[in-house]
PDB file of C-alpha atoms in Angstrom:
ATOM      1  CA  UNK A  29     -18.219   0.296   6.061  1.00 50.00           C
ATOM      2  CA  UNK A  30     -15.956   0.494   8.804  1.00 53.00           C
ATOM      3  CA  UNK A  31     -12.248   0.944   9.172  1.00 52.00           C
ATOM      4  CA  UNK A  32     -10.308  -2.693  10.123  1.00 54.00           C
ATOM      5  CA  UNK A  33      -8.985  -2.385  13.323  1.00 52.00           C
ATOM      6  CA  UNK A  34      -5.215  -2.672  13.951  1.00 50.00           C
ATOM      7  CA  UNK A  35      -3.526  -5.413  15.974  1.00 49.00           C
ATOM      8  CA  UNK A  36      -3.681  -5.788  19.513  1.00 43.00           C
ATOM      9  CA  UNK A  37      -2.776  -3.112  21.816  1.00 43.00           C
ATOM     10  CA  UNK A  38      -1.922  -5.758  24.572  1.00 37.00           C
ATOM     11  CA  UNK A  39       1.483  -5.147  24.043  1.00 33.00           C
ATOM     12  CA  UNK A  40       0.881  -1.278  25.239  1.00 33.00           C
ATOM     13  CA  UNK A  41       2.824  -0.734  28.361  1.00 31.00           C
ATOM     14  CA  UNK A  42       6.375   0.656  27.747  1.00 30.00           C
ATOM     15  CA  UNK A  43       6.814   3.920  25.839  1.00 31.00           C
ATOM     16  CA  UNK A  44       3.973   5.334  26.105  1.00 32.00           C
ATOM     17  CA  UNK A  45       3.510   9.355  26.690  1.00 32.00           C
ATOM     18  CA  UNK A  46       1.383  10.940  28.882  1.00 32.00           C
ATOM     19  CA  UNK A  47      -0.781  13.523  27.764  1.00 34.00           C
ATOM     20  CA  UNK A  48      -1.968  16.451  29.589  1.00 34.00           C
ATOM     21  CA  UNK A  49      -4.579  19.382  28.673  1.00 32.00           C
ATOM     22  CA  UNK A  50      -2.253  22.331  27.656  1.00 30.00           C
ATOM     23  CA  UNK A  51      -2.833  25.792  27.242  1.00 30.00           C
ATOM     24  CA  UNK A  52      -1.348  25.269  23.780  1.00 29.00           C
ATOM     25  CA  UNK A  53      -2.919  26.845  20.210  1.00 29.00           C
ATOM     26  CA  UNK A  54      -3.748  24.710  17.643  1.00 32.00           C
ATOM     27  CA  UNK A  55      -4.173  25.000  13.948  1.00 32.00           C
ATOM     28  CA  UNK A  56      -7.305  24.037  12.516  1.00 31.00           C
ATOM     29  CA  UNK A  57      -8.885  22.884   9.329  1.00 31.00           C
ATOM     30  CA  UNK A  58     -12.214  21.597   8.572  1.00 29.00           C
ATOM     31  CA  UNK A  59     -12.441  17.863   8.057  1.00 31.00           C
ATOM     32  CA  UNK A  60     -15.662  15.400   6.689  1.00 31.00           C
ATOM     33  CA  UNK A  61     -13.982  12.770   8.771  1.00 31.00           C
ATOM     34  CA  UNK A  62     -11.110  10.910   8.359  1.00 31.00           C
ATOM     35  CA  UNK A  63      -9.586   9.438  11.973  1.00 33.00           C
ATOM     36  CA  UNK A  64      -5.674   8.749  12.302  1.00 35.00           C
ATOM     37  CA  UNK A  65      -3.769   6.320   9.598  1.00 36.00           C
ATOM     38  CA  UNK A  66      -5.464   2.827   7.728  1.00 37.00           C
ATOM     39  CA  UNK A  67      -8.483   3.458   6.157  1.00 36.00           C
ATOM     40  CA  UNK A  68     -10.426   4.951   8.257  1.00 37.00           C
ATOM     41  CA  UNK A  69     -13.292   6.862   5.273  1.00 36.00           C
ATOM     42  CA  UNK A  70     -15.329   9.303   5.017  1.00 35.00           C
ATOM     43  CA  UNK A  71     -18.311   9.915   7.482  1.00 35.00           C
ATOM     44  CA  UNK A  72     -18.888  10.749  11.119  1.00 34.00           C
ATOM     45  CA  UNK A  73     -21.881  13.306   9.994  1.00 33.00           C
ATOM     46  CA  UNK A  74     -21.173  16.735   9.397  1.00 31.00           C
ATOM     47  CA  UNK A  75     -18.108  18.581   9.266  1.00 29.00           C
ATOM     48  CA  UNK A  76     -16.068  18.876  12.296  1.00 32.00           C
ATOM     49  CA  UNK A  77     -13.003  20.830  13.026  1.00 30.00           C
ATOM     50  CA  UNK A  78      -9.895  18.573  13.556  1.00 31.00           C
ATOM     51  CA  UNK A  79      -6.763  19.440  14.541  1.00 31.00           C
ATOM     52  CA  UNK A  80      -3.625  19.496  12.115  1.00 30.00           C
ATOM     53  CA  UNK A  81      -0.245  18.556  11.962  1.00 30.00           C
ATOM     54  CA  UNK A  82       0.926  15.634  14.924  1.00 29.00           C
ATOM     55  CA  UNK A  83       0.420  16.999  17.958  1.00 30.00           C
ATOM     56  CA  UNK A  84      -1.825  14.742  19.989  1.00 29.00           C
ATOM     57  CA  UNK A  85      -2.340  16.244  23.181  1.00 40.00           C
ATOM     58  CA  UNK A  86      -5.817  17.910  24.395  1.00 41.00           C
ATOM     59  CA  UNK A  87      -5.049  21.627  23.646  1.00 42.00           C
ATOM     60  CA  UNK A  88      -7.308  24.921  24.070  1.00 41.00           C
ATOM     61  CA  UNK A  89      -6.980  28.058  21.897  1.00 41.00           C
ATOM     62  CA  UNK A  90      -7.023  30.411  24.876  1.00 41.00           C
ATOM     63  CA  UNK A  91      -8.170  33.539  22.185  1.00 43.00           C
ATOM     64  CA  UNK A  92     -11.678  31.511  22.272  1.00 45.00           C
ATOM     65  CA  UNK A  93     -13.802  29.445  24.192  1.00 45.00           C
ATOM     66  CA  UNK A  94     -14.454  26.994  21.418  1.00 50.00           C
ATOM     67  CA  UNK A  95     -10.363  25.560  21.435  1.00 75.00           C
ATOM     68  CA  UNK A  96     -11.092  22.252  23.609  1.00 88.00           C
ATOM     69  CA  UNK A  97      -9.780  19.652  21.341  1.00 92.00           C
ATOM     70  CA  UNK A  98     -11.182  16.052  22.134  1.00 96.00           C
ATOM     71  CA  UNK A  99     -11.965  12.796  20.124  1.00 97.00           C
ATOM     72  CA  UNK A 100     -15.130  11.953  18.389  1.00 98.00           C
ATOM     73  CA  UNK A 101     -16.436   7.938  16.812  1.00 98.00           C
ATOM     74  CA  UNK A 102     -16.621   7.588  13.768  1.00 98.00           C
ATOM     75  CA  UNK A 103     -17.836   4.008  14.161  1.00 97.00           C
ATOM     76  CA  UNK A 104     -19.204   1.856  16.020  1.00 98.00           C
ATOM     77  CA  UNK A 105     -16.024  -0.731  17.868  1.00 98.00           C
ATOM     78  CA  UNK A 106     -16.866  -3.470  20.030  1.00 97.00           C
ATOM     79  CA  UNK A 107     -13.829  -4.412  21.644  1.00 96.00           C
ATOM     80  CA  UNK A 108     -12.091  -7.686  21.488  1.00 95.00           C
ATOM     81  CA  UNK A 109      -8.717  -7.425  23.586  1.00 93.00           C
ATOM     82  CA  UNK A 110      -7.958  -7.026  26.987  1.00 93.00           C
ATOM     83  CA  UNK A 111      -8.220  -3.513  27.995  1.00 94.00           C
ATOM     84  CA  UNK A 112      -9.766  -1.613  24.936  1.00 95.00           C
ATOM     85  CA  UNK A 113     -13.303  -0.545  25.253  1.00 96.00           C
ATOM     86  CA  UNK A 114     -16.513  -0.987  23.073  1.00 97.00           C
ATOM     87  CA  UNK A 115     -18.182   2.058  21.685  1.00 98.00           C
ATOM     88  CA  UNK A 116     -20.780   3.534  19.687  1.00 98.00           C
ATOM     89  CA  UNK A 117     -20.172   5.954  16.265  1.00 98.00           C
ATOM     90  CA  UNK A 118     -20.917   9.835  17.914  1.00 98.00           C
ATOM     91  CA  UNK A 119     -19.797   8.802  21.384  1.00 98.00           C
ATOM     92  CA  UNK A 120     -16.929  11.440  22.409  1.00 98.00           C
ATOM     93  CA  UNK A 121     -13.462  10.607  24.407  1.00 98.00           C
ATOM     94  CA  UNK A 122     -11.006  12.782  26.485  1.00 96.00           C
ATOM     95  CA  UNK A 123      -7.929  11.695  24.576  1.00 94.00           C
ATOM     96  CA  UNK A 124      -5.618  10.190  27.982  1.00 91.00           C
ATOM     97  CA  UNK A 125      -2.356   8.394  26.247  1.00 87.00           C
ATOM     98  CA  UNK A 126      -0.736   7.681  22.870  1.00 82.00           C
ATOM     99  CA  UNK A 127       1.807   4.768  22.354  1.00 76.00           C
ATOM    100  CA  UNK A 128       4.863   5.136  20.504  1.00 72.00           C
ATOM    101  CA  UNK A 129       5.347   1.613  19.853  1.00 79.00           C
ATOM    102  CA  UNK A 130       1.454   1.150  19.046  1.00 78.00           C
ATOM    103  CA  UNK A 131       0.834   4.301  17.309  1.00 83.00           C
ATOM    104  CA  UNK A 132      -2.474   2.832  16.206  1.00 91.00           C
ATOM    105  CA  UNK A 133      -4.421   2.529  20.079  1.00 93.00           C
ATOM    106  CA  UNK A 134      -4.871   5.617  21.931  1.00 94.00           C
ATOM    107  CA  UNK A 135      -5.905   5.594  25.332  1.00 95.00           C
ATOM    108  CA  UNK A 136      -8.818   7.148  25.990  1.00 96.00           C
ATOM    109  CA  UNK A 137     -11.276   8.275  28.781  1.00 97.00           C
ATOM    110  CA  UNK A 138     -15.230   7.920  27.999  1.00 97.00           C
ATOM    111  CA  UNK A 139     -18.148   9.854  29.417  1.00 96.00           C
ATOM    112  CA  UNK A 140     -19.068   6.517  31.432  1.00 95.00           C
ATOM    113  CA  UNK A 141     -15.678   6.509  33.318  1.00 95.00           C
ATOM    114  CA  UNK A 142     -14.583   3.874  31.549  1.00 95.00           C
ATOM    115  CA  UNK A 143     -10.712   3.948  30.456  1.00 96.00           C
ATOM    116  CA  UNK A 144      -8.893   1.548  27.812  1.00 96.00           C
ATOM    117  CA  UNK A 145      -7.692   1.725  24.524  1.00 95.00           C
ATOM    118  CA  UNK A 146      -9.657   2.414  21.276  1.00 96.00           C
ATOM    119  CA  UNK A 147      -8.238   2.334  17.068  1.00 96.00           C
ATOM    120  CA  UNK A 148      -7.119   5.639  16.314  1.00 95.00           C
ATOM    121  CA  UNK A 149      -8.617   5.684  12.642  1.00 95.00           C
ATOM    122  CA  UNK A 150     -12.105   4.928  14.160  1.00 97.00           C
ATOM    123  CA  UNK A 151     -11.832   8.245  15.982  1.00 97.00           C
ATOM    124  CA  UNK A 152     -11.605  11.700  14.866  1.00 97.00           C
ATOM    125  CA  UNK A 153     -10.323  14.694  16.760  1.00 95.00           C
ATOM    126  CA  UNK A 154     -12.695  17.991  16.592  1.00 96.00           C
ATOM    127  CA  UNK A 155     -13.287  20.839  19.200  1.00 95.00           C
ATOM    128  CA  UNK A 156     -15.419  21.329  21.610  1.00 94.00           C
ATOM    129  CA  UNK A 157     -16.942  24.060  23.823  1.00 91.00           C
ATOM    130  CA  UNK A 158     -15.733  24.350  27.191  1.00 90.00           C
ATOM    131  CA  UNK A 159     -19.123  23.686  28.296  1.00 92.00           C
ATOM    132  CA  UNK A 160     -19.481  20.535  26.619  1.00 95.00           C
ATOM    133  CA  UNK A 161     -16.048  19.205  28.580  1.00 95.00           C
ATOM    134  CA  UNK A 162     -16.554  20.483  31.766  1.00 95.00           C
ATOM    135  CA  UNK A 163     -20.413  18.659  31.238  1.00 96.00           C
ATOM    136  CA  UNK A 164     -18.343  15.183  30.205  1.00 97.00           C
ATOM    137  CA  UNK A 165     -15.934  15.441  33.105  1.00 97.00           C
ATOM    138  CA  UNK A 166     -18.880  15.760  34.975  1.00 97.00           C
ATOM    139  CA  UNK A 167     -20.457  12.428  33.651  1.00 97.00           C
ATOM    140  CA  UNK A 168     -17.566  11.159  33.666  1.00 97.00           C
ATOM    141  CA  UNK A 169     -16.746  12.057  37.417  1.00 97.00           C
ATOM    142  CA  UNK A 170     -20.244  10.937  38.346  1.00 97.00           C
ATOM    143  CA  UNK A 171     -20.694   7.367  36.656  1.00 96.00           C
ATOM    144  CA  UNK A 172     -16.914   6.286  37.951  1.00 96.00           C
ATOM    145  CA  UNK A 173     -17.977   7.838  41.923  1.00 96.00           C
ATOM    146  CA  UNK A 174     -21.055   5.077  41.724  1.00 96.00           C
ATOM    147  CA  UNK A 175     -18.587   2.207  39.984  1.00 95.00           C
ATOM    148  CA  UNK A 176     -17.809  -0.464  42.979  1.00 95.00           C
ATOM    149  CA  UNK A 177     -15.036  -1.776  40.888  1.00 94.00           C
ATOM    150  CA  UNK A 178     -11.894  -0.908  42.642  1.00 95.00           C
ATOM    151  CA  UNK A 179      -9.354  -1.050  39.540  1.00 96.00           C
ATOM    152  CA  UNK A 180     -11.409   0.622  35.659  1.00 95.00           C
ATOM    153  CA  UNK A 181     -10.373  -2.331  32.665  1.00 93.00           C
ATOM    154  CA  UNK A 182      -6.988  -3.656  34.518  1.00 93.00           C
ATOM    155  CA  UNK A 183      -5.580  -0.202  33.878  1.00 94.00           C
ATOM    156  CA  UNK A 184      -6.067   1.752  37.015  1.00 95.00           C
ATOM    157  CA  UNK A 185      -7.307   2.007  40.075  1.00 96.00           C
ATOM    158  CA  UNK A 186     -10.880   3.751  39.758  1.00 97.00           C
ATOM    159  CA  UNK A 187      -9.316   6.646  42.795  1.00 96.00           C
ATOM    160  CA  UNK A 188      -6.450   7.452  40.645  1.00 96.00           C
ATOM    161  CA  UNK A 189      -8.600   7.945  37.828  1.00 96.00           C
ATOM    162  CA  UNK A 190     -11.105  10.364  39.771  1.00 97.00           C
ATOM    163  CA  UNK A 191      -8.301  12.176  41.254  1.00 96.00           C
ATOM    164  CA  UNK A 192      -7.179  12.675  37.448  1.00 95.00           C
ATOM    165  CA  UNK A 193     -10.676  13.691  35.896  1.00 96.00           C
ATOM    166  CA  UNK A 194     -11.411  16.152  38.584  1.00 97.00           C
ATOM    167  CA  UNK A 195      -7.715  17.734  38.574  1.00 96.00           C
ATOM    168  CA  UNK A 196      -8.545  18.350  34.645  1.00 94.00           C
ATOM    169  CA  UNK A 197     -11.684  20.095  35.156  1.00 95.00           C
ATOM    170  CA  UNK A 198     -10.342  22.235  38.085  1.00 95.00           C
ATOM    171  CA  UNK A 199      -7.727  22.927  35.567  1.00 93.00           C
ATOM    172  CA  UNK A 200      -9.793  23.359  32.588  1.00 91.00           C
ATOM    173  CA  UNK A 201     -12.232  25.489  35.137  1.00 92.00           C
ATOM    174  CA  UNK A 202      -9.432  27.867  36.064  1.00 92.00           C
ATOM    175  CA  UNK A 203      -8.172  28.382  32.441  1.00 86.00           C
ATOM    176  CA  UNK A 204     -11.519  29.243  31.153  1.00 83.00           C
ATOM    177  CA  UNK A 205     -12.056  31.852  34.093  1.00 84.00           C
ATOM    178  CA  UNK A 206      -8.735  33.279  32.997  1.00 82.00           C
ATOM    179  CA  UNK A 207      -9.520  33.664  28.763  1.00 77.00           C
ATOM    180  CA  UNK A 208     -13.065  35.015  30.057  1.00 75.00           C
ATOM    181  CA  UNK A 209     -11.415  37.799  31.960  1.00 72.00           C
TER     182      UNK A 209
END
């Protein structure tokens, strides 16, 4: 059963944080999947390594190539509001902003190129290889390139957005040619 959503993030526009891939460490435990605060469950399939503690931004444990933290479904959402976006349970998300007035919607980027805000406790974060987000920056890149829309879900405009998603896999490119040295 899934997780009740929290109230709408409509109201998302002033204090919100940006967050940027870091070169940051994180500590790690292993998790059966529970997603941020309200209920969120057990689930999600097997276990997955999420991050600790309440640091939200996407970090990479530069003693490994496996440190790329992103966010994973744990349920199926299909979205309601303005600006959040439907999704499936397994689909993955580069986390993009958190709220602190709406601590429950995070802003997220999907491998479609779609941006907009999903429930945090339907979402859990694990880690990825760099691989695996340098392929959904890719996707990512690619689906939003053939998108005629000029603005992606009243948010921003679709060039701003590519100019963003390729400037984090140049940077995530450079960093991983760096720890592989």
């Amino acid at each position: 059963m899934a997780a009740a959503a929290p109230a709408s993030p409509t109201t998302i526009t002033a204090a919100t944080t940006t967050v940027a891939i870091t070169a940051a460490a994180a500590d790690t435990t292993t998790a059966g999947g529970v997603g941020g605060g309200g209920g969120g469950g057990g689930g999600g399939g097997g276990a997955a390594t999420e991050v600790a503690g309440a640091g939200i931004d996407i970090g990479i444990d530069t003693t490994t190539t496996t440190g790329i933290e992103m966010l994973k479904a744990l349920y199926d959402f299909q979205a309601v509001y303005p600006k959040t976006i439907s999704f499936d349970e397994g689909e993955y998300f580069i986390l993009y902003q958190t709220s602190a007035r709406q601590r429950n919607w995070w802003q997220v980027v999907s491998m479609k190129g779609n941006i907009g805000f999903v429930p945090s406790n339907y979402v859990m974060k694990i880690k990825v290889e760099h691989d695996f987000l340098i392929s959904f920056l890719n996707s990512s890149i690619e689906s939003l390139e053939k998108c005629t829309e000029p603005e992606i879900n009243g948010i921003m405009s679709k060039d701003e957005l590519l100019d963003r998603l390729r400037e984090k896999k140049h940077t995530m490119e450079r960093l991983y040619a760096v720890s592989a040295k």
